[in-house]
CSV table of C-alpha atoms in Angstrom, one decimal:
chain,number,residue,atom,x,y,z
I,1084,MET,CA,-33.0,140.6,85.9
I,1085,LYS,CA,-36.0,138.6,84.8
I,1086,SER,CA,-38.3,138.7,81.8
I,1087,PHE,CA,-42.0,139.5,82.1
I,1088,THR,CA,-44.7,139.3,79.5
I,1089,ALA,CA,-46.8,142.5,79.5
I,1090,ASP,CA,-50.0,143.6,77.7
I,1091,VAL,CA,-50.4,147.3,78.7
I,1092,GLN,CA,-53.4,148.3,76.6
I,1093,LEU,CA,-56.7,146.6,77.6
I,1094,HIS,CA,-60.3,147.9,77.4
I,1095,SER,CA,-63.0,146.9,79.7
I,1096,CYS,CA,-66.8,147.0,79.3
I,1097,LEU,CA,-66.7,150.7,80.2
I,1098,SER,CA,-65.0,151.6,76.9
I,1099,PRO,CA,-67.4,152.5,74.1
I,1100,CYS,CA,-67.4,149.4,71.7
I,1101,GLY,CA,-65.8,147.3,74.5
I,1102,SER,CA,-67.4,143.9,75.0
I,1103,LEU,CA,-69.9,143.8,77.9
I,1104,GLU,CA,-68.2,140.5,78.9
I,1105,SER,CA,-64.9,142.4,79.6
I,1106,SER,CA,-65.4,143.0,83.3
I,1107,PRO,CA,-62.2,143.5,85.3
I,1108,GLY,CA,-62.7,140.0,86.8
I,1109,ARG,CA,-62.9,138.3,83.5
I,1110,ILE,CA,-60.0,140.3,82.1
I,1111,VAL,CA,-57.8,139.1,85.0
I,1112,GLN,CA,-59.0,135.5,84.3
I,1113,ALA,CA,-58.2,135.8,80.6
I,1114,ALA,CA,-54.8,137.4,81.2
I,1115,ARG,CA,-53.7,134.7,83.6
I,1116,ALA,CA,-55.0,131.9,81.3
I,1117,CYS,CA,-52.8,133.2,78.4
I,1118,GLY,CA,-49.7,133.6,80.7
I,1119,LEU,CA,-49.4,137.3,81.0
I,1120,ASP,CA,-47.3,138.7,84.0
I,1121,ILE,CA,-48.3,142.3,83.7
I,1122,ILE,CA,-51.5,144.0,82.3
I,1123,ALA,CA,-52.8,147.5,82.3
I,1124,LEU,CA,-56.4,148.7,82.0
I,1125,THR,CA,-56.7,151.7,79.6
I,1126,ASP,CA,-60.4,152.6,78.9
I,1127,HIS,CA,-61.1,155.5,76.6
I,1128,ASN,CA,-61.0,158.8,78.5
I,1129,THR,CA,-61.8,157.2,81.9
I,1130,ALA,CA,-60.2,155.1,84.6
I,1131,ALA,CA,-63.4,154.3,86.5
I,1132,ASN,CA,-63.1,150.5,86.2
I,1133,CYS,CA,-59.5,150.5,87.6
I,1134,PRO,CA,-60.6,150.2,91.3
I,1135,ALA,CA,-62.4,146.9,90.5
I,1136,LEU,CA,-59.4,145.6,88.6
I,1137,ALA,CA,-57.1,146.5,91.6
I,1138,THR,CA,-59.5,144.6,94.0
I,1139,VAL,CA,-59.5,141.5,91.7
I,1140,VAL,CA,-55.7,141.5,91.2
I,1141,LYS,CA,-55.1,141.7,94.9
I,1142,ARG,CA,-57.5,138.9,95.6
I,1143,VAL,CA,-56.4,136.5,92.9
I,1144,GLY,CA,-52.6,137.3,92.8
I,1145,GLY,CA,-50.2,136.0,90.2
I,1146,LEU,CA,-50.5,139.1,88.1
I,1147,VAL,CA,-49.4,142.7,88.3
I,1148,ALA,CA,-51.6,145.5,87.1
I,1149,PHE,CA,-50.8,149.1,86.0
I,1150,TYR,CA,-53.7,151.6,85.8
I,1151,GLY,CA,-54.4,154.1,83.1
I,1152,VAL,CA,-56.5,155.9,80.5
I,1153,GLU,CA,-56.3,155.9,76.7
I,1154,VAL,CA,-56.8,159.6,76.1
I,1155,THR,CA,-58.1,161.1,72.9
I,1156,THR,CA,-56.3,164.4,72.4
I,1157,VAL,CA,-57.7,167.5,70.7
I,1158,GLU,CA,-55.6,166.5,67.6
I,1159,GLU,CA,-57.6,163.2,67.8
I,1160,ILE,CA,-54.5,161.2,68.7
I,1161,HIS,CA,-54.9,158.2,71.0
I,1162,VAL,CA,-52.3,158.0,73.8
I,1163,ILE,CA,-52.0,155.5,76.6
I,1164,CYS,CA,-51.3,157.2,80.0
I,1165,LEU,CA,-50.2,154.7,82.6
I,1166,PHE,CA,-49.8,155.1,86.4
I,1167,GLY,CA,-48.5,152.9,89.1
I,1168,ASP,CA,-51.5,153.2,91.5
I,1169,VAL,CA,-55.2,153.2,91.2
I,1170,ALA,CA,-55.9,156.5,92.9
I,1171,THR,CA,-53.7,158.5,90.6
I,1172,ALA,CA,-55.2,156.9,87.5
I,1173,VAL,CA,-58.7,157.5,88.7
I,1174,SER,CA,-58.1,161.2,89.5
I,1175,PHE,CA,-56.3,161.6,86.1
I,1176,GLY,CA,-59.4,160.0,84.4
I,1177,GLU,CA,-61.7,162.5,86.2
I,1178,PHE,CA,-59.4,165.3,85.1
I,1179,VAL,CA,-59.6,164.1,81.5
I,1180,ARG,CA,-63.3,163.6,81.3
I,1181,THR,CA,-64.0,167.2,82.2
I,1182,TYR,CA,-62.5,168.0,78.8
I,1183,LEU,CA,-64.9,165.7,76.8
I,1184,PRO,CA,-67.6,167.3,74.7
I,1185,ARG,CA,-70.8,167.9,76.5
I,1186,LEU,CA,-72.6,165.1,74.7
I,1187,GLN,CA,-74.3,162.0,76.0
I,1188,ASN,CA,-73.3,158.5,75.0
I,1189,ASP,CA,-75.7,156.9,72.6
I,1190,PRO,CA,-75.9,153.2,73.8
I,1191,GLU,CA,-77.4,152.2,70.4
I,1192,ARG,CA,-74.3,153.2,68.6
I,1193,PHE,CA,-71.5,152.8,71.2
I,1194,GLY,CA,-73.0,150.4,73.7
I,1195,ASP,CA,-73.6,150.9,77.4
I,1196,GLN,CA,-70.6,152.0,79.4
I,1197,PRO,CA,-70.9,150.2,82.8
I,1198,VAL,CA,-68.7,151.0,85.8
I,1199,VAL,CA,-68.6,147.7,87.7
I,1200,ASP,CA,-67.2,146.3,90.9
I,1201,ALA,CA,-65.0,143.3,91.5
I,1202,GLU,CA,-68.1,141.0,91.7
I,1203,GLU,CA,-69.2,142.1,88.2
I,1204,GLN,CA,-72.1,144.1,89.6
I,1205,ILE,CA,-72.9,147.3,87.7
I,1206,ILE,CA,-72.4,150.3,89.9
I,1207,TYR,CA,-73.7,152.8,87.4
I,1208,LEU,CA,-73.8,153.4,83.6
I,1209,ASP,CA,-71.5,156.2,82.6
I,1210,ASP,CA,-73.4,158.5,80.1
I,1211,ALA,CA,-70.4,160.7,79.2
I,1212,PHE,CA,-69.4,160.7,75.5
I,1213,LEU,CA,-66.3,158.6,76.1
I,1214,ALA,CA,-65.9,157.9,72.4
I,1215,GLY,CA,-65.3,161.7,71.8
I,1216,ALA,CA,-62.1,163.7,71.6
I,1217,THR,CA,-61.1,165.8,74.6
I,1218,SER,CA,-60.1,169.5,74.1
I,1219,LEU,CA,-56.6,168.6,75.7
I,1220,SER,CA,-53.6,169.1,73.4
I,1221,LEU,CA,-51.1,166.3,73.1
I,1222,ASP,CA,-48.5,168.5,74.8
I,1223,ARG,CA,-50.9,169.1,77.7
I,1224,VAL,CA,-51.8,165.4,78.1
I,1225,VAL,CA,-48.1,164.5,78.2
I,1226,GLY,CA,-47.4,167.3,80.8
I,1227,GLU,CA,-50.3,166.4,83.0
I,1228,ALA,CA,-49.5,162.7,83.0
I,1229,HIS,CA,-45.8,163.3,83.7
I,1230,ALA,CA,-46.7,165.7,86.5
I,1231,ARG,CA,-48.5,162.7,88.1
I,1232,SER,CA,-45.4,160.4,87.6
I,1233,GLY,CA,-47.1,158.6,84.8
I,1234,VAL,CA,-45.8,157.5,81.4
I,1235,VAL,CA,-47.3,158.3,78.0
I,1236,ILE,CA,-47.3,155.9,75.0
I,1237,ALA,CA,-48.5,156.8,71.5
I,1238,SER,CA,-51.1,154.2,70.6
I,1239,HIS,CA,-51.0,152.1,67.4
I,1240,ILE,CA,-48.7,154.6,65.6
I,1241,ASP,CA,-49.1,152.6,62.3
I,1242,ARG,CA,-52.9,153.0,62.1
I,1243,PRO,CA,-54.5,155.3,59.5
I,1244,ILE,CA,-56.9,156.8,62.1
I,1245,ASN,CA,-56.3,158.3,65.6
I,1246,SER,CA,-52.5,157.8,65.5
I,1247,LEU,CA,-49.7,160.2,66.0
I,1248,PHE,CA,-48.6,159.9,62.4
I,1249,SER,CA,-52.1,160.0,60.8
I,1250,GLN,CA,-52.9,163.2,62.7
I,1251,LEU,CA,-49.6,165.0,62.7
I,1252,GLY,CA,-47.8,163.6,59.6
I,1253,VAL,CA,-44.3,163.5,61.1
I,1254,TRP,CA,-42.9,163.0,64.5
I,1255,PRO,CA,-43.6,166.1,66.6
I,1256,LEU,CA,-40.4,167.7,67.8
I,1257,GLY,CA,-40.2,168.5,71.5
I,1258,VAL,CA,-42.9,166.1,72.7
I,1259,GLN,CA,-41.7,163.9,75.6
I,1260,LEU,CA,-43.4,160.6,74.7
I,1261,ASP,CA,-42.1,157.5,76.6
I,1262,ALA,CA,-42.8,154.9,74.0
I,1263,CYS,CA,-44.7,154.0,70.8
I,1264,ASP,CA,-47.2,151.2,70.4
I,1265,LEU,CA,-47.5,149.1,67.3
I,1266,SER,CA,-50.7,147.4,66.1
I,1267,PRO,CA,-50.5,143.7,65.2
I,1268,ARG,CA,-50.2,144.3,61.5
I,1269,ALA,CA,-47.1,146.6,61.8
I,1270,LYS,CA,-43.5,145.5,61.3
I,1271,ALA,CA,-41.2,147.2,63.8
I,1272,SER,CA,-38.5,147.8,61.3
I,1273,ALA,CA,-40.8,149.8,59.0
I,1274,TRP,CA,-41.4,152.3,61.8
I,1275,ARG,CA,-38.0,152.5,63.4
I,1276,GLY,CA,-36.8,155.3,61.1
I,1277,GLN,CA,-39.9,157.5,61.8
I,1278,VAL,CA,-39.3,157.6,65.6
I,1279,PRO,CA,-36.3,159.3,67.3
I,1280,PRO,CA,-33.7,156.9,68.7
I,1281,GLY,CA,-34.1,156.1,72.4
I,1282,ILE,CA,-37.9,155.8,72.2
I,1283,PRO,CA,-38.9,152.1,72.6
I,1284,PHE,CA,-41.6,150.3,70.7
I,1285,ILE,CA,-44.1,148.2,72.5
I,1286,ARG,CA,-46.8,145.8,71.4
I,1287,SER,CA,-50.1,145.6,73.2
I,1288,SER,CA,-53.4,143.8,72.3
I,1289,ASP,CA,-55.7,146.9,72.5
I,1290,ALA,CA,-58.2,144.2,73.4
I,1291,HIS,CA,-61.9,145.3,73.3
I,1292,PHE,CA,-62.9,141.6,73.6
I,1293,LEU,CA,-61.6,138.9,76.1
I,1294,ALA,CA,-60.4,136.7,73.3
I,1295,GLU,CA,-58.0,139.4,72.0
I,1296,ILE,CA,-56.1,139.7,75.3
I,1297,GLY,CA,-52.5,138.7,74.8
I,1298,ARG,CA,-52.8,138.5,71.0
I,1299,GLN,CA,-49.5,140.4,71.1
I,1300,PHE,CA,-47.4,141.5,74.0
I,1301,THR,CA,-44.1,143.1,75.0
I,1302,THR,CA,-41.3,141.4,77.0
I,1303,LEU,CA,-40.0,143.6,79.8
I,1304,VAL,CA,-36.6,142.8,81.4
I,1305,LEU,CA,-36.9,144.1,85.0
I,1306,ARG,CA,-35.5,143.5,88.4
I,1307,GLU,CA,-39.1,143.0,89.6
I,1308,PRO,CA,-42.5,143.5,88.1
I,1309,THR,CA,-43.3,147.0,89.4
I,1310,PHE,CA,-44.4,150.2,87.7
I,1311,GLU,CA,-41.2,152.0,88.8
I,1312,GLU,CA,-39.1,149.2,87.1
I,1313,PHE,CA,-41.3,149.5,84.0
I,1314,CYS,CA,-40.6,153.3,83.8
I,1315,ARG,CA,-36.9,152.6,84.2
I,1316,ALA,CA,-37.0,150.0,81.4
I,1317,LEU,CA,-38.7,152.5,79.1
I,1318,HIS,CA,-35.6,154.7,79.5
I,1319,GLY,CA,-33.3,151.7,79.2
I,1320,GLU,CA,-31.7,152.2,82.6
I,1321,ASP,CA,-29.1,149.8,84.0
I,1322,GLY,CA,-29.8,146.7,81.8
I,1323,ARG,CA,-33.5,146.9,82.0
I,1324,ALA,CA,-35.1,146.6,78.6
I,1325,VAL,CA,-38.3,146.7,76.6
I,1326,LEU,CA,-38.3,144.0,73.9
I,1327,CYS,CA,-40.6,144.4,70.9
I,1328,THR,CA,-40.7,141.7,68.3
I,1329,GLU,CA,-40.4,142.5,64.6
I,1330,ALA,CA,-43.9,141.0,64.0
I,1331,ALA,CA,-46.9,140.3,66.2
I,1332,GLN,CA,-46.9,137.1,68.2
I,1333,PRO,CA,-49.5,135.9,70.7
I,1334,VAL,CA,-48.2,135.5,74.3
I,1335,ALA,CA,-49.6,132.0,74.5
I,1336,ALA,CA,-47.2,130.8,71.8
I,1337,THR,CA,-44.3,131.6,74.0
I,1338,MET,CA,-45.4,129.3,76.9
H,142,MET,CA,-52.2,183.5,41.8
H,143,LYS,CA,-50.3,185.8,44.2
H,144,LEU,CA,-50.8,185.2,47.9
H,145,SER,CA,-51.2,188.9,48.5
H,146,THR,CA,-54.3,188.9,46.2
H,147,ILE,CA,-55.9,186.1,48.1
H,148,VAL,CA,-55.1,187.8,51.5
H,149,GLN,CA,-56.9,190.9,50.2
H,150,GLU,CA,-59.9,189.2,48.5
H,151,LEU,CA,-60.6,186.9,51.5
H,152,ARG,CA,-59.5,189.5,54.1
H,153,LEU,CA,-57.2,187.0,55.8
H,154,THR,CA,-55.3,188.0,59.0
H,155,PRO,CA,-51.5,187.3,58.8
H,156,LEU,CA,-50.3,185.7,62.0
H,157,VAL,CA,-46.7,186.2,61.0
H,158,GLU,CA,-44.8,188.5,58.6
H,159,LEU,CA,-45.8,187.2,55.1
H,160,HIS,CA,-43.4,186.4,52.2
H,161,GLU,CA,-45.0,186.8,48.8
H,162,GLN,CA,-45.6,183.4,47.1
H,163,GLU,CA,-47.3,182.1,44.0
H,164,VAL,CA,-50.3,180.0,45.1
H,165,THR,CA,-50.6,177.1,42.6
H,166,ASP,CA,-53.7,175.4,44.1
H,167,ALA,CA,-55.4,174.8,47.4
H,168,TYR,CA,-56.2,171.9,49.7
H,169,ALA,CA,-58.4,171.5,52.8
H,170,SER,CA,-57.5,168.9,55.4
H,171,ASP,CA,-56.8,168.5,59.1
H,172,LEU,CA,-54.9,165.2,58.9
H,173,LEU,CA,-51.3,166.2,58.3
H,174,SER,CA,-50.5,162.7,56.9
H,175,ASP,CA,-53.1,163.4,54.3
H,176,VAL,CA,-51.6,166.8,53.6
H,177,VAL,CA,-48.1,165.2,53.1
H,178,GLY,CA,-49.8,162.8,50.7
H,179,HIS,CA,-51.8,165.2,48.6
H,180,ALA,CA,-50.4,168.7,48.7
H,181,HIS,CA,-47.2,169.9,47.0
H,182,ALA,CA,-44.9,172.9,46.7
H,183,GLY,CA,-47.1,176.0,46.1
H,184,THR,CA,-50.3,174.5,47.6
H,185,LEU,CA,-52.3,176.7,50.0
H,186,LEU,CA,-53.7,174.7,52.9
H,187,ILE,CA,-56.9,175.4,54.8
H,188,THR,CA,-57.1,173.6,58.1
H,189,ILE,CA,-58.2,173.8,61.8
H,190,GLN,CA,-55.1,171.8,62.8
H,191,VAL,CA,-53.1,174.1,65.1
H,192,HIS,CA,-50.5,171.7,66.4
H,193,ARG,CA,-47.0,173.0,65.6
H,194,ASN,CA,-46.5,170.1,63.1
H,195,VAL,CA,-48.6,172.1,60.7
H,196,VAL,CA,-45.5,174.3,60.4
H,197,ALA,CA,-43.2,171.3,60.1
H,198,VAL,CA,-45.4,169.8,57.3
H,199,ALA,CA,-45.8,173.2,55.5
H,200,SER,CA,-42.0,173.6,55.5
H,201,LEU,CA,-41.5,169.9,54.4
H,202,VAL,CA,-44.0,170.1,51.5
H,203,GLY,CA,-43.3,173.7,50.6
H,204,LEU,CA,-46.8,175.0,51.1
H,205,SER,CA,-47.3,178.5,49.9
H,206,ALA,CA,-49.5,179.4,52.9
H,207,VAL,CA,-51.5,177.8,55.8
H,208,VAL,CA,-54.9,179.4,56.5
H,209,ILE,CA,-56.2,178.5,60.0
H,210,ALA,CA,-60.0,178.5,59.7
H,211,GLN,CA,-62.8,179.0,62.2
H,212,GLY,CA,-60.8,181.6,64.1
H,213,ARG,CA,-58.6,179.0,65.9
H,214,GLN,CA,-55.6,180.6,67.5
H,215,PRO,CA,-52.2,178.7,67.4
H,216,GLU,CA,-50.0,178.8,70.5
H,217,GLU,CA,-47.0,181.1,70.5
H,218,ASP,CA,-44.6,178.2,69.9
H,219,VAL,CA,-46.4,177.5,66.6
H,220,LEU,CA,-46.0,181.2,65.5
H,221,ALA,CA,-42.4,181.2,66.5
H,222,ALA,CA,-41.8,178.0,64.4
H,223,ALA,CA,-43.6,179.7,61.5
H,224,ARG,CA,-41.4,182.8,61.7
H,225,GLU,CA,-38.2,180.7,62.0
H,226,ASN,CA,-39.2,178.5,59.0
H,227,GLN,CA,-40.7,181.4,56.9
H,228,VAL,CA,-44.0,179.7,56.7
H,229,ASN,CA,-46.9,182.0,55.8
H,230,LEU,CA,-49.5,181.5,58.5
H,231,LEU,CA,-52.8,183.3,58.3
H,232,SER,CA,-56.2,183.0,60.0
H,233,ALA,CA,-59.8,183.7,59.2
H,234,PRO,CA,-63.0,183.6,61.3
H,235,SER,CA,-64.8,181.7,58.5
H,236,SER,CA,-65.2,177.9,58.3
H,237,ALA,CA,-63.0,175.8,56.1
H,238,PHE,CA,-66.0,175.2,53.8
H,239,THR,CA,-66.6,178.9,53.2
H,240,LEU,CA,-62.9,179.6,52.7
H,241,ALA,CA,-62.6,176.8,50.2
H,242,GLY,CA,-65.7,178.0,48.3
H,243,ARG,CA,-64.3,181.5,48.0
H,244,LEU,CA,-60.9,180.3,46.8
H,245,TYR,CA,-62.8,178.1,44.2
H,246,GLN,CA,-64.6,181.2,43.0
H,247,LEU,CA,-61.3,183.0,42.6
H,248,GLY,CA,-60.3,180.2,40.3
H,249,LEU,CA,-58.1,178.0,42.4
H,250,ARG,CA,-58.5,174.2,42.2
H,251,ALA,CA,-57.3,171.2,44.3
H,252,PRO,CA,-53.9,169.7,43.4
H,253,GLY,CA,-54.2,167.6,40.3
H,254,GLU,CA,-57.7,168.8,39.4
């Protein structure tokens, strides 16, 4: 078993309010510079920039990427859905976007939403209202992601907006979430009692700007840095582990 | 005020078999963390939140009733949970705004007001 540093919630320029500098190419550069082993791209309600990330990761090497979407459910809860391959993430993203409200993005308020290639060229500007909530229930999102062999992580559960607890008050019985994510300000011990045993905590940067990448991270103990191993670690299989620190710590500090 | 009086006055549709309750006050919110923080035993909740946790929170807090506004229809598992936990679940086609206004006219106030 080996330890890997992972930051599995990153936003690119395609996310509303994401920095225009955050192209997949620059994200990979920044992630490598701060010493991350594993990253995941999770734009709001779309995975359209994942193909560019996959191209860059393949070209540059030295880093493993997972691909996903941060879905806004009908309850207005943010959940990170992750997949091991680009095609699955992209098709899941296309599925999710059909449940967005039929509104157009207002670039003045939310910024442009460029879909780019590996060379940082804009392919097109997405005019969907990616900042909106889908009409998909939490249960449905979890079911659809699991049906595609993905995992679902409740985002920033400590935050007063768009979190599982802000929207639902208490842990929802019967929902098959794979992990819970803590924002930098949260102490893990303060939330342990709110979440059923066996559901691991992770820390991710939720970076909307390049400088935020790796501002906190999760250590994964895996046989090898693959998505299958990550899934097994989330379920604590055979010595694999997900290690979340009590307080936030930047990945660069561990080097 | 009796729940049955409110049901009659506002022509609410019971979604489960109702249990008579004294309604002490009323609150309108869709964030269940906010409901936990501001409602108490006897409060009637107006909401469009139809996740099954609305029943869990109603039961936890001891809400006298939950009125689902805007004609939203909870899934069967939510109704089953309401029956099991004896939570008074009702619906109305009106908006939360209109329902709150009519309850105010009947003399109900928000918790602590």
